[in-house]
PDB file of C-alpha atoms in Angstrom:
ATOM      1  CA  MET R  13     -14.318  19.399   3.849  1.00 50.00           C
ATOM      2  CA  PRO R  14     -13.016  16.447   5.765  1.00 52.00           C
ATOM      3  CA  ASP R  15     -14.564  14.730   9.086  1.00 52.00           C
ATOM      4  CA  SER R  16     -11.155  16.774  11.433  1.00 54.00           C
ATOM      5  CA  GLU R  17     -10.559  18.609  12.828  1.00 61.00           C
ATOM      6  CA  ASN R  18      -7.201  19.408  13.344  1.00 62.00           C
ATOM      7  CA  LEU R  19      -6.249  22.335  10.336  1.00 66.00           C
ATOM      8  CA  GLN R  20      -2.167  22.003  11.056  1.00 71.00           C
ATOM      9  CA  ASP R  21      -2.039  19.688   7.710  1.00 73.00           C
ATOM     10  CA  LEU R  22      -3.802  20.684   5.433  1.00 77.00           C
ATOM     11  CA  GLU R  23      -1.932  22.595   2.598  1.00 83.00           C
ATOM     12  CA  LEU R  24      -3.591  24.969   0.419  1.00 84.00           C
ATOM     13  CA  VAL R  25      -1.300  26.554  -2.903  1.00 88.00           C
ATOM     14  CA  CYS R  26      -3.275  28.913  -5.216  1.00 90.00           C
ATOM     15  CA  ALA R  27      -1.666  30.671  -8.503  1.00 92.00           C
ATOM     16  CA  GLU R  28      -2.610  33.348 -10.651  1.00 91.00           C
ATOM     17  CA  MET R  29      -1.800  34.073 -13.540  1.00 90.00           C
ATOM     18  CA  THR R  30      -2.565  35.783 -16.622  1.00 91.00           C
ATOM     19  CA  THR R  31      -2.722  35.463 -20.028  1.00 87.00           C
ATOM     20  CA  PHE R  32      -1.612  37.203 -23.370  1.00 86.00           C
ATOM     21  CA  CYS R  33      -5.329  38.934 -23.641  1.00 87.00           C
ATOM     22  CA  ASN R  34      -5.326  40.073 -20.175  1.00 89.00           C
ATOM     23  CA  LYS R  35      -7.612  36.797 -19.358  1.00 91.00           C
ATOM     24  CA  LYS R  36      -6.734  35.290 -15.359  1.00 91.00           C
ATOM     25  CA  VAL R  37      -6.384  32.102 -14.042  1.00 90.00           C
ATOM     26  CA  LEU R  38      -6.203  30.534 -10.980  1.00 90.00           C
ATOM     27  CA  PHE R  39      -5.087  27.070  -9.962  1.00 87.00           C
ATOM     28  CA  CYS R  40      -4.826  25.690  -6.726  1.00 88.00           C
ATOM     29  CA  SER R  41      -5.365  22.390  -5.302  1.00 85.00           C
ATOM     30  CA  ILE R  42      -5.400  21.374  -2.099  1.00 81.00           C
ATOM     31  CA  TYR R  43      -3.740  18.498   0.615  1.00 79.00           C
ATOM     32  CA  TRP R  44      -5.163  17.113   3.293  1.00 73.00           C
ATOM     33  CA  PRO R  45      -3.154  13.725   4.786  1.00 73.00           C
ATOM     34  CA  ASP R  46      -5.449  11.358   5.965  1.00 67.00           C
ATOM     35  CA  PRO R  47      -5.501  11.382   9.537  1.00 66.00           C
ATOM     36  CA  HIS R  48      -5.650   7.490   9.941  1.00 65.00           C
ATOM     37  CA  PRO R  49      -2.731   6.446   6.732  1.00 63.00           C
ATOM     38  CA  HIS R  50      -2.369   2.902   5.966  1.00 60.00           C
ATOM     39  CA  THR R  51       0.824   1.535   5.984  1.00 63.00           C
ATOM     40  CA  HIS R  52       1.182  -0.952   2.393  1.00 58.00           C
ATOM     41  CA  PRO R  53       4.410  -2.314   1.500  1.00 59.00           C
ATOM     42  CA  THR R  54       6.617  -0.656  -0.722  1.00 60.00           C
ATOM     43  CA  LEU R  55       7.514  -1.912  -4.856  1.00 57.00           C
ATOM     44  CA  HIS R  56      11.448  -2.940  -2.995  1.00 63.00           C
ATOM     45  CA  GLU R  57       8.397  -5.735  -1.167  1.00 70.00           C
ATOM     46  CA  GLN R  58       5.742  -6.569  -3.031  1.00 73.00           C
ATOM     47  CA  GLU R  59       6.137  -9.910  -5.066  1.00 85.00           C
ATOM     48  CA  ILE R  60       4.020 -10.799  -7.835  1.00 90.00           C
ATOM     49  CA  PRO R  61       0.993 -13.770  -7.614  1.00 93.00           C
ATOM     50  CA  VAL R  62       0.752 -17.006  -9.207  1.00 95.00           C
ATOM     51  CA  GLU R  63      -1.979 -16.461 -10.427  1.00 95.00           C
ATOM     52  CA  MET R  64      -0.450 -12.941 -11.967  1.00 93.00           C
ATOM     53  CA  VAL R  65       2.249 -15.165 -14.483  1.00 94.00           C
ATOM     54  CA  LEU R  66      -0.423 -18.151 -14.641  1.00 96.00           C
ATOM     55  CA  THR R  67      -2.936 -15.510 -16.476  1.00 94.00           C
ATOM     56  CA  SER R  68       0.183 -13.632 -17.880  1.00 93.00           C
ATOM     57  CA  LEU R  69       0.954 -16.543 -19.742  1.00 94.00           C
ATOM     58  CA  LYS R  70      -2.232 -17.892 -20.970  1.00 95.00           C
ATOM     59  CA  GLN R  71      -2.980 -14.983 -22.001  1.00 94.00           C
ATOM     60  CA  LEU R  72      -0.067 -14.989 -25.038  1.00 92.00           C
ATOM     61  CA  ASP R  73      -0.717 -14.638 -28.679  1.00 91.00           C
ATOM     62  CA  ILE R  74       1.234 -17.533 -29.802  1.00 89.00           C
ATOM     63  CA  ASN R  75       1.064 -16.038 -33.373  1.00 88.00           C
ATOM     64  CA  LYS R  76       3.919 -13.536 -31.999  1.00 82.00           C
ATOM     65  CA  ALA R  77       7.614 -14.593 -32.860  1.00 78.00           C
ATOM     66  CA  THR R  78       9.317 -16.485 -30.606  1.00 80.00           C
ATOM     67  CA  GLY R  79      12.657 -14.570 -28.651  1.00 79.00           C
ATOM     68  CA  SER R  80      15.704 -15.075 -28.366  1.00 78.00           C
ATOM     69  CA  ASP R  81      15.739 -17.617 -25.939  1.00 82.00           C
ATOM     70  CA  GLY R  82      14.197 -20.299 -28.512  1.00 83.00           C
ATOM     71  CA  ILE R  83      11.283 -21.214 -26.779  1.00 87.00           C
ATOM     72  CA  PRO R  84       7.824 -21.022 -28.808  1.00 89.00           C
ATOM     73  CA  VAL R  85       5.198 -18.550 -27.414  1.00 91.00           C
ATOM     74  CA  CYS R  86       2.758 -22.781 -27.727  1.00 92.00           C
ATOM     75  CA  LEU R  87       4.529 -24.156 -24.860  1.00 93.00           C
ATOM     76  CA  LEU R  88       4.535 -21.487 -22.884  1.00 93.00           C
ATOM     77  CA  LYS R  89       0.848 -20.995 -23.379  1.00 93.00           C
ATOM     78  CA  GLU R  90       0.016 -25.077 -23.390  1.00 94.00           C
ATOM     79  CA  THR R  91       2.114 -25.060 -20.470  1.00 95.00           C
ATOM     80  CA  ALA R  92       1.103 -22.010 -17.988  1.00 95.00           C
ATOM     81  CA  ASN R  93      -0.462 -24.378 -15.092  1.00 96.00           C
ATOM     82  CA  GLN R  94       2.333 -26.621 -14.983  1.00 96.00           C
ATOM     83  CA  ILE R  95       5.070 -23.071 -14.991  1.00 95.00           C
ATOM     84  CA  ALA R  96       3.166 -20.661 -13.670  1.00 95.00           C
ATOM     85  CA  PRO R  97       4.653 -21.991  -9.861  1.00 96.00           C
ATOM     86  CA  SER R  98       8.350 -21.928 -11.306  1.00 95.00           C
ATOM     87  CA  LEU R  99       8.587 -19.318 -13.274  1.00 94.00           C
ATOM     88  CA  THR R 100       6.802 -17.365  -9.663  1.00 94.00           C
ATOM     89  CA  MET R 101       9.724 -18.105  -7.629  1.00 94.00           C
ATOM     90  CA  LEU R 102      11.793 -17.177 -10.278  1.00 91.00           C
ATOM     91  CA  PHE R 103      10.530 -13.493 -11.027  1.00 91.00           C
ATOM     92  CA  ASN R 104      10.579 -12.605  -6.927  1.00 91.00           C
ATOM     93  CA  LYS R 105      13.390 -13.664  -6.045  1.00 90.00           C
ATOM     94  CA  SER R 106      14.697 -11.689  -9.420  1.00 87.00           C
ATOM     95  CA  LEU R 107      13.611  -8.696  -8.344  1.00 84.00           C
ATOM     96  CA  ARG R 108      13.553  -9.087  -4.539  1.00 84.00           C
ATOM     97  CA  LEU R 109      17.290  -9.237  -5.037  1.00 84.00           C
ATOM     98  CA  GLY R 110      17.647  -6.498  -8.015  1.00 81.00           C
ATOM     99  CA  ILE R 111      18.947  -8.972 -10.472  1.00 83.00           C
ATOM    100  CA  PHE R 112      17.786  -9.812 -14.003  1.00 81.00           C
ATOM    101  CA  PRO R 113      19.350 -12.928 -15.859  1.00 84.00           C
ATOM    102  CA  GLU R 114      21.195 -11.170 -18.574  1.00 84.00           C
ATOM    103  CA  GLU R 115      19.485 -14.696 -20.748  1.00 83.00           C
ATOM    104  CA  TRP R 116      16.386 -12.252 -19.862  1.00 82.00           C
ATOM    105  CA  LYS R 117      18.143  -8.730 -21.595  1.00 82.00           C
ATOM    106  CA  LEU R 118      18.763 -10.453 -24.906  1.00 81.00           C
ATOM    107  CA  ALA R 119      17.244  -9.327 -27.458  1.00 79.00           C
ATOM    108  CA  ASN R 120      16.704 -10.383 -31.553  1.00 78.00           C
ATOM    109  CA  ILE R 121      16.904  -7.315 -33.453  1.00 81.00           C
ATOM    110  CA  VAL R 122      15.143  -8.409 -37.097  1.00 80.00           C
ATOM    111  CA  PRO R 123      14.513  -5.354 -39.948  1.00 86.00           C
ATOM    112  CA  ILE R 124      10.820  -5.558 -41.040  1.00 85.00           C
ATOM    113  CA  PHE R 125       9.947  -4.010 -44.602  1.00 88.00           C
ATOM    114  CA  LYS R 126       7.587  -0.871 -44.700  1.00 89.00           C
ATOM    115  CA  LYS R 127       6.925  -0.406 -48.068  1.00 90.00           C
ATOM    116  CA  GLY R 128       9.220   0.528 -50.644  1.00 90.00           C
ATOM    117  CA  LYS R 129      11.992  -0.672 -52.538  1.00 91.00           C
ATOM    118  CA  ARG R 130      13.681  -3.197 -50.645  1.00 89.00           C
ATOM    119  CA  GLY R 131      17.041  -1.725 -51.976  1.00 89.00           C
ATOM    120  CA  PHE R 132      16.825   0.886 -48.814  1.00 90.00           C
ATOM    121  CA  VAL R 133      17.869   0.556 -45.818  1.00 87.00           C
ATOM    122  CA  GLU R 134      14.653   3.511 -44.693  1.00 88.00           C
ATOM    123  CA  ASN R 135      12.709   1.569 -45.834  1.00 89.00           C
ATOM    124  CA  TYR R 136      13.181  -1.103 -42.500  1.00 90.00           C
ATOM    125  CA  ARG R 137      11.604  -0.872 -39.457  1.00 87.00           C
ATOM    126  CA  PRO R 138      13.949  -2.597 -36.469  1.00 85.00           C
ATOM    127  CA  ILE R 139      12.265  -5.737 -33.697  1.00 80.00           C
ATOM    128  CA  SER R 140      12.647  -5.901 -31.113  1.00 76.00           C
ATOM    129  CA  LEU R 141      12.063  -9.816 -30.163  1.00 78.00           C
ATOM    130  CA  LEU R 142      13.150 -10.662 -26.198  1.00 80.00           C
ATOM    131  CA  PRO R 143      12.726 -13.844 -24.297  1.00 86.00           C
ATOM    132  CA  VAL R 144       8.426 -14.665 -24.262  1.00 87.00           C
ATOM    133  CA  ILE R 145       9.796 -14.479 -20.329  1.00 87.00           C
ATOM    134  CA  SER R 146      11.008 -11.394 -19.655  1.00 88.00           C
ATOM    135  CA  GLN R 147       7.737  -9.841 -21.472  1.00 85.00           C
ATOM    136  CA  VAL R 148       5.364 -11.777 -19.110  1.00 90.00           C
ATOM    137  CA  LEU R 149       7.822 -10.587 -16.324  1.00 89.00           C
ATOM    138  CA  GLU R 150       7.257  -6.877 -17.255  1.00 86.00           C
ATOM    139  CA  ARG R 151       4.063  -7.281 -17.344  1.00 87.00           C
ATOM    140  CA  CYS R 152       3.203  -8.356 -14.160  1.00 86.00           C
ATOM    141  CA  VAL R 153       5.668  -5.822 -12.248  1.00 83.00           C
ATOM    142  CA  LEU R 154       4.309  -3.330 -14.188  1.00 80.00           C
ATOM    143  CA  ALA R 155       0.843  -3.698 -12.711  1.00 78.00           C
ATOM    144  CA  GLY R 156       2.811  -3.680  -9.266  1.00 68.00           C
ATOM    145  CA  PRO R 157       2.779   0.396  -9.220  1.00 68.00           C
ATOM    146  CA  ARG R 158      -0.251   0.288 -10.315  1.00 67.00           C
ATOM    147  CA  ASP R 159      -1.503  -0.673  -7.720  1.00 66.00           C
ATOM    148  CA  HIS R 160       0.964   1.035  -5.461  1.00 64.00           C
ATOM    149  CA  ILE R 161       0.461   3.974  -5.658  1.00 68.00           C
ATOM    150  CA  SER R 162      -3.477   4.285  -5.870  1.00 68.00           C
ATOM    151  CA  HIS R 163      -2.813   3.094  -2.415  1.00 64.00           C
ATOM    152  CA  LEU R 164      -1.800   6.118  -1.713  1.00 65.00           C
ATOM    153  CA  PHE R 165      -3.716   8.789  -2.436  1.00 65.00           C
ATOM    154  CA  ASN R 166      -7.513   9.548  -0.416  1.00 62.00           C
ATOM    155  CA  ARG R 167     -10.139  10.777  -0.726  1.00 62.00           C
ATOM    156  CA  GLU R 168      -9.018  13.779   0.878  1.00 62.00           C
ATOM    157  CA  GLN R 169      -6.435  15.083  -2.149  1.00 59.00           C
ATOM    158  CA  HIS R 170      -8.156  17.542  -4.198  1.00 57.00           C
ATOM    159  CA  GLY R 171      -6.712  20.007  -7.552  1.00 54.00           C
ATOM    160  CA  PHE R 172      -8.715  21.672  -9.186  1.00 47.00           C
TER     161      PHE R 172
END
């Protein structure tokens, strides 16, 4: 039990279920809020650090196809140190304003042959080639919710 004598915020929910075989199953969940909550920025307030953009650029696979923007992946990877600060400013401004540039939304849809006879449409699979810049932004943004959510839980929250 947490080191607290204040039980007014403790929540306990239990449900008993009986299966078709007449077996009883008990589900319980306990929630005890942190008595000293920490303030963390909301997702809207979070900013992508330059280091994250730089790491994402350096991890790009140069064997991947160029997206609709026509910028080769190897160029982005080779110039990562120079362009990461500028891209970071663009990404953060886009997130802060809630505006995603139209050019980053455009994709080339390419049919990729799977197997069978080439004359049949069902033997192809569509691949969407987005601009690599939008993929870098997506990678950086997806790291934010994971970090944000991990701050919302504390060791006094349990479920069994």
